[in-house]
């Protein structure tokens, strides 16, 4: 009897390491990108799925990291034959993981992505993010960054002209702000024309971000500028030339691939947020952009936050009300039509702290251009944003 039990145990162990699995594939169609392909299979919520997708299909991207039309791509999902009993017995896994896999199969079935119930078709879909059946499919990334589990000292040298720095107040002492000026490096963002000159979104968003950084720092906060350019401090020029030499706060170059650029920044912010939890009473991510629309479309400063984030919504409300008050005082009768929206943007979705996303206007519109071409206006925006944040946190 003991021998039979022993042989049965060995059999189960062998089975647990020899699960037969097939890979799910999809053909890229016009308009598809990595996120669109993952979204089809309800996998867009986890950053690891982007890494899995890129590693599974390493030789099937264009030079910008985009998918190729009509190319077949492996999806980070294993297709396993259901044993007819339970998911636990099929995969030899714990109950919580089995439950998540069951819920995922219901999700894709209800979305008509997967045909039929796994109990009837005997076809079980197992996302890599929930249970990686064959680890050999995903080779480990080499990490040469020698990251330490400590937060590096903040370097404010990018502000320049800052040798005789003194605090103006300690109103924001104990606060940490992470500021992302949109785009940078190989990506100038939206481009427009003004009197024969090219306007690049990143340069103006960067200048406003620097001015806001200085304002926050003046009031006792610690500020982490996630994208930096050692050659460009706060500038009072009307035309800001595109340098394209920005790097990330940790010294890494900014990727040429859009998805990687976004992931680089969210990873850094999440890492800082996790390490800084015991150091600060409040932490907030602020991302600054300039929108691009039709030339005749004038747009006031407006705000985004992730769906369901009440704290971020309240912060945006304080900023919006402050700017409305400033306009009513500076330009009576002008009116202010800025709005607040919930939106599923990459940064908002994939960061773990309170986060707001600010659009300063339409870079294509002549009237909106004056809002950021004039350095005094850029400073006014930074001042108003500071006042809005102080108003919120003083409550």
Tab-separated table of N, CA and C in Angstrom, residues 293-386:
chain	number	residue	atom	x	y	z
A	293	UNK	N	-4.980	70.346	-31.001
A	293	UNK	CA	-6.292	70.198	-31.639
A	293	UNK	C	-6.336	71.063	-32.893
A	294	UNK	N	-7.500	71.202	-33.491
A	294	UNK	CA	-7.639	72.068	-34.661
A	294	UNK	C	-7.246	73.497	-34.307
A	295	UNK	N	-6.694	74.209	-35.280
A	295	UNK	CA	-6.185	75.562	-35.031
A	295	UNK	C	-7.237	76.502	-34.448
A	296	UNK	N	-8.501	76.339	-34.845
A	296	UNK	CA	-9.544	77.269	-34.410
A	296	UNK	C	-10.159	76.887	-33.059
A	297	UNK	N	-9.675	75.830	-32.449
A	297	UNK	CA	-10.237	75.352	-31.184
A	297	UNK	C	-9.450	75.910	-30.006
A	298	UNK	N	-10.023	76.886	-29.301
A	298	UNK	CA	-9.376	77.425	-28.120
A	298	UNK	C	-9.765	76.584	-26.897
A	299	UNK	N	-8.776	76.305	-26.035
A	299	UNK	CA	-9.000	75.413	-24.898
A	299	UNK	C	-8.402	76.032	-23.642
A	300	UNK	N	-9.188	76.139	-22.592
A	300	UNK	CA	-8.655	76.586	-21.313
A	300	UNK	C	-7.940	75.432	-20.617
A	301	UNK	N	-7.131	75.757	-19.624
A	301	UNK	CA	-6.419	74.731	-18.861
A	301	UNK	C	-7.432	73.739	-18.297
A	302	UNK	N	-7.189	72.428	-18.518
A	302	UNK	CA	-8.105	71.425	-17.996
A	302	UNK	C	-7.324	70.263	-17.388
A	303	UNK	N	-8.056	69.358	-16.698
A	303	UNK	CA	-7.413	68.392	-15.815
A	303	UNK	C	-8.003	66.987	-15.990
A	304	UNK	N	-7.129	65.977	-15.781
A	304	UNK	CA	-7.553	64.579	-15.765
A	304	UNK	C	-7.159	63.940	-14.430
A	305	UNK	N	-7.895	62.893	-14.051
A	305	UNK	CA	-7.472	62.005	-12.972
A	305	UNK	C	-8.006	60.617	-13.287
A	306	UNK	N	-7.466	59.617	-12.613
A	306	UNK	CA	-7.912	58.254	-12.890
A	306	UNK	C	-9.314	58.033	-12.348
A	307	UNK	N	-10.004	57.090	-12.951
A	307	UNK	CA	-11.377	56.795	-12.568
A	307	UNK	C	-11.454	56.340	-11.116
A	308	UNK	N	-12.364	56.947	-10.378
A	308	UNK	CA	-12.603	56.527	-8.998
A	308	UNK	C	-11.660	57.126	-7.971
A	309	UNK	N	-10.707	57.957	-8.393
A	309	UNK	CA	-9.758	58.554	-7.451
A	309	UNK	C	-10.334	59.852	-6.886
A	310	UNK	N	-10.986	59.756	-5.743
A	310	UNK	CA	-11.660	60.917	-5.153
A	310	UNK	C	-10.669	61.976	-4.688
A	311	UNK	N	-9.527	61.535	-4.138
A	311	UNK	CA	-8.535	62.503	-3.673
A	311	UNK	C	-7.991	63.320	-4.835
A	312	UNK	N	-7.631	62.636	-5.930
A	312	UNK	CA	-7.116	63.341	-7.102
A	312	UNK	C	-8.174	64.276	-7.687
A	313	UNK	N	-9.422	63.850	-7.661
A	313	UNK	CA	-10.509	64.701	-8.157
A	313	UNK	C	-10.627	65.964	-7.313
A	314	UNK	N	-10.496	65.830	-5.993
A	314	UNK	CA	-10.579	66.992	-5.111
A	314	UNK	C	-9.419	67.959	-5.367
A	315	UNK	N	-8.225	67.417	-5.602
A	315	UNK	CA	-7.073	68.272	-5.908
A	315	UNK	C	-7.327	69.040	-7.194
A	316	UNK	N	-7.817	68.339	-8.212
A	316	UNK	CA	-8.133	69.005	-9.482
A	316	UNK	C	-9.196	70.082	-9.301
A	317	UNK	N	-10.174	69.816	-8.446
A	317	UNK	CA	-11.214	70.817	-8.177
A	317	UNK	C	-10.620	72.073	-7.556
A	318	UNK	N	-9.673	71.904	-6.634
A	318	UNK	CA	-9.027	73.060	-6.009
A	318	UNK	C	-8.235	73.856	-7.033
A	319	UNK	N	-7.555	73.165	-7.945
A	319	UNK	CA	-6.784	73.843	-8.986
A	319	UNK	C	-7.709	74.600	-9.935
A	320	UNK	N	-8.793	73.939	-10.348
A	320	UNK	CA	-9.732	74.566	-11.268
A	320	UNK	C	-10.362	75.824	-10.653
A	321	UNK	N	-10.799	75.722	-9.397
A	321	UNK	CA	-11.429	76.870	-8.735
A	321	UNK	C	-10.443	78.017	-8.560
A	322	UNK	N	-9.190	77.683	-8.245
A	322	UNK	CA	-8.172	78.724	-8.074
A	322	UNK	C	-7.932	79.461	-9.383
A	323	UNK	N	-7.793	78.718	-10.486
A	323	UNK	CA	-7.541	79.349	-11.783
A	323	UNK	C	-8.734	80.200	-12.202
A	324	UNK	N	-9.939	79.714	-11.933
A	324	UNK	CA	-11.138	80.500	-12.251
A	324	UNK	C	-11.130	81.824	-11.482
A	325	UNK	N	-10.779	81.772	-10.207
A	325	UNK	CA	-10.708	82.992	-9.389
A	325	UNK	C	-9.642	83.952	-9.917
A	326	UNK	N	-8.499	83.411	-10.336
A	326	UNK	CA	-7.404	84.244	-10.842
A	326	UNK	C	-7.827	84.958	-12.131
A	327	UNK	N	-8.494	84.231	-13.012
A	327	UNK	CA	-8.959	84.848	-14.266
A	327	UNK	C	-10.012	85.920	-13.986
A	328	UNK	N	-10.927	85.634	-13.062
A	328	UNK	CA	-11.975	86.612	-12.740
A	328	UNK	C	-11.385	87.911	-12.209
A	329	UNK	N	-10.254	87.790	-11.521
A	329	UNK	CA	-9.606	88.969	-10.968
A	329	UNK	C	-8.736	89.675	-12.004
A	330	UNK	N	-7.957	88.882	-12.775
A	330	UNK	CA	-7.020	89.466	-13.736
A	330	UNK	C	-7.706	89.920	-15.013
A	331	UNK	N	-8.734	89.162	-15.462
A	331	UNK	CA	-9.436	89.485	-16.708
A	331	UNK	C	-10.945	89.385	-16.470
A	332	UNK	N	-11.535	90.358	-15.787
A	332	UNK	CA	-12.981	90.314	-15.496
A	332	UNK	C	-13.809	90.151	-16.769
A	333	UNK	N	-14.752	89.248	-16.728
A	333	UNK	CA	-15.621	89.032	-17.877
A	333	UNK	C	-15.083	88.040	-18.884
A	334	UNK	N	-13.820	87.632	-18.725
A	334	UNK	CA	-13.239	86.681	-19.688
A	334	UNK	C	-13.951	85.334	-19.636
A	335	UNK	N	-14.215	84.889	-18.397
A	335	UNK	CA	-14.787	83.565	-18.231
A	335	UNK	C	-13.712	82.492	-18.296
A	336	UNK	N	-13.981	81.384	-17.683
A	336	UNK	CA	-13.022	80.270	-17.682
A	336	UNK	C	-13.801	78.981	-17.890
A	337	UNK	N	-13.409	78.200	-18.897
A	337	UNK	CA	-14.169	77.020	-19.274
A	337	UNK	C	-13.375	75.725	-19.078
A	338	UNK	N	-12.394	75.775	-18.177
A	338	UNK	CA	-11.644	74.550	-17.877
A	338	UNK	C	-12.542	73.499	-17.247
A	339	UNK	N	-12.227	72.245	-17.460
A	339	UNK	CA	-13.042	71.146	-16.933
A	339	UNK	C	-12.151	70.073	-16.320
A	340	UNK	N	-12.798	69.166	-15.616
A	340	UNK	CA	-12.123	68.029	-14.999
A	340	UNK	C	-12.728	66.754	-15.577
A	341	UNK	N	-11.862	65.808	-15.941
A	341	UNK	CA	-12.324	64.565	-16.560
A	341	UNK	C	-11.673	63.360	-15.889
A	342	UNK	N	-12.393	62.257	-15.854
A	342	UNK	CA	-11.777	60.967	-15.567
A	342	UNK	C	-11.287	60.391	-16.891
A	343	UNK	N	-10.070	59.841	-16.900
A	343	UNK	CA	-9.569	59.296	-18.155
A	343	UNK	C	-8.596	58.153	-17.899
A	344	UNK	N	-8.628	57.181	-18.774
A	344	UNK	CA	-7.808	55.980	-18.638
A	344	UNK	C	-6.465	56.165	-19.358
A	345	UNK	N	-5.665	57.123	-18.901
A	345	UNK	CA	-4.350	57.362	-19.487
A	345	UNK	C	-3.321	56.436	-18.852
A	346	UNK	N	-2.270	56.120	-19.607
A	346	UNK	CA	-1.282	55.138	-19.166
A	346	UNK	C	-0.709	55.496	-17.793
A	347	UNK	N	-0.261	56.750	-17.630
A	347	UNK	CA	0.365	57.164	-16.372
A	347	UNK	C	-0.617	57.075	-15.217
A	348	UNK	N	-1.826	57.530	-15.429
A	348	UNK	CA	-2.828	57.511	-14.368
A	348	UNK	C	-3.205	56.082	-13.994
A	349	UNK	N	-3.299	55.229	-15.005
A	349	UNK	CA	-3.725	53.847	-14.758
A	349	UNK	C	-2.645	53.019	-14.080
A	350	UNK	N	-1.383	53.305	-14.373
A	350	UNK	CA	-0.308	52.412	-13.945
A	350	UNK	C	0.570	52.953	-12.825
A	351	UNK	N	0.194	54.066	-12.222
A	351	UNK	CA	0.892	54.529	-11.030
A	351	UNK	C	0.026	54.248	-9.809
A	352	UNK	N	0.679	54.153	-8.649
A	352	UNK	CA	-0.010	53.668	-7.459
A	352	UNK	C	-0.308	54.760	-6.442
A	353	UNK	N	-0.010	56.004	-6.762
A	353	UNK	CA	-0.245	57.112	-5.837
A	353	UNK	C	-1.286	58.070	-6.424
A	354	UNK	N	-1.708	59.056	-5.647
A	354	UNK	CA	-2.604	60.077	-6.170
A	354	UNK	C	-1.912	60.783	-7.336
A	355	UNK	N	-2.649	61.018	-8.410
A	355	UNK	CA	-2.015	61.565	-9.618
A	355	UNK	C	-2.987	62.472	-10.353
A	356	UNK	N	-2.453	63.585	-10.876
A	356	UNK	CA	-3.250	64.498	-11.714
A	356	UNK	C	-2.484	64.761	-13.007
A	357	UNK	N	-3.237	65.068	-14.052
A	357	UNK	CA	-2.697	65.255	-15.399
A	357	UNK	C	-3.244	66.591	-15.891
A	358	UNK	N	-2.351	67.526	-16.246
A	358	UNK	CA	-2.768	68.886	-16.587
A	358	UNK	C	-2.480	69.185	-18.057
A	359	UNK	N	-3.473	69.691	-18.768
A	359	UNK	CA	-3.307	70.154	-20.143
A	359	UNK	C	-3.384	71.685	-20.139
A	360	UNK	N	-2.344	72.355	-20.654
A	360	UNK	CA	-2.241	73.811	-20.554
A	360	UNK	C	-2.969	74.561	-21.661
A	361	UNK	N	-3.381	73.889	-22.720
A	361	UNK	CA	-4.058	74.569	-23.821
A	361	UNK	C	-3.841	73.844	-25.127
A	362	UNK	N	-4.181	74.499	-26.222
A	362	UNK	CA	-4.023	73.930	-27.563
A	362	UNK	C	-2.824	74.579	-28.235
A	363	UNK	N	-1.790	73.825	-28.485
A	363	UNK	CA	-0.551	74.362	-29.047
A	363	UNK	C	-0.751	74.882	-30.474
A	364	UNK	N	-1.819	74.462	-31.147
A	364	UNK	CA	-2.074	74.891	-32.523
A	364	UNK	C	-2.828	76.219	-32.596
A	365	UNK	N	-3.473	76.617	-31.497
A	365	UNK	CA	-4.340	77.808	-31.502
A	365	UNK	C	-3.540	79.064	-31.151
A	366	UNK	N	-3.658	80.119	-31.968
A	366	UNK	CA	-2.859	81.337	-31.771
A	366	UNK	C	-3.114	81.988	-30.415
A	367	UNK	N	-4.365	82.023	-29.978
A	367	UNK	CA	-4.683	82.633	-28.687
A	367	UNK	C	-4.108	81.811	-27.535
A	368	UNK	N	-4.260	80.487	-27.617
A	368	UNK	CA	-3.711	79.622	-26.572
A	368	UNK	C	-2.191	79.698	-26.525
A	369	UNK	N	-1.569	79.895	-27.674
A	369	UNK	CA	-0.099	79.958	-27.710
A	369	UNK	C	0.438	81.061	-26.809
A	370	UNK	N	-0.303	82.168	-26.697
A	370	UNK	CA	0.163	83.280	-25.857
A	370	UNK	C	0.240	82.875	-24.382
A	371	UNK	N	-0.521	81.860	-24.011
A	371	UNK	CA	-0.538	81.416	-22.622
A	371	UNK	C	0.809	80.838	-22.208
A	372	UNK	N	1.535	80.251	-23.162
A	372	UNK	CA	2.823	79.655	-22.783
A	372	UNK	C	4.021	80.244	-23.517
A	373	UNK	N	3.802	81.032	-24.595
A	373	UNK	CA	4.928	81.691	-25.256
A	373	UNK	C	5.503	82.802	-24.379
A	374	UNK	N	4.645	83.568	-23.738
A	374	UNK	CA	5.081	84.652	-22.870
A	374	UNK	C	5.609	84.063	-21.555
A	375	UNK	N	6.889	84.291	-21.209
A	375	UNK	CA	7.443	83.710	-19.983
A	375	UNK	C	6.709	84.159	-18.726
A	376	UNK	N	6.162	85.387	-18.749
A	376	UNK	CA	5.384	85.843	-17.597
A	376	UNK	C	4.115	85.015	-17.410
A	377	UNK	N	3.532	84.610	-18.529
A	377	UNK	CA	2.352	83.752	-18.452
A	377	UNK	C	2.710	82.362	-17.941
A	378	UNK	N	3.875	81.850	-18.367
A	378	UNK	CA	4.316	80.546	-17.875
A	378	UNK	C	4.523	80.595	-16.361
A	379	UNK	N	5.073	81.705	-15.892
A	379	UNK	CA	5.265	81.855	-14.448
A	379	UNK	C	3.926	81.987	-13.729
A	380	UNK	N	2.984	82.692	-14.353
A	380	UNK	CA	1.660	82.844	-13.753
A	380	UNK	C	0.977	81.487	-13.593
A	381	UNK	N	1.086	80.641	-14.616
A	381	UNK	CA	0.491	79.301	-14.534
A	381	UNK	C	1.089	78.536	-13.356
A	382	UNK	N	2.433	78.570	-13.242
A	382	UNK	CA	3.101	77.864	-12.143
A	382	UNK	C	2.658	78.422	-10.790
A	383	UNK	N	2.484	79.744	-10.717
A	383	UNK	CA	2.044	80.368	-9.465
A	383	UNK	C	0.621	79.959	-9.113
A	384	UNK	N	-0.237	79.927	-10.118
A	384	UNK	CA	-1.632	79.557	-9.876
A	384	UNK	C	-1.750	78.092	-9.450
A	385	UNK	N	-0.936	77.244	-10.069
A	385	UNK	CA	-0.953	75.830	-9.678
A	385	UNK	C	-0.489	75.667	-8.234
A	386	UNK	N	0.537	76.415	-7.855
A	386	UNK	CA	0.987	76.380	-6.461
A	386	UNK	C	-0.138	76.833	-5.537
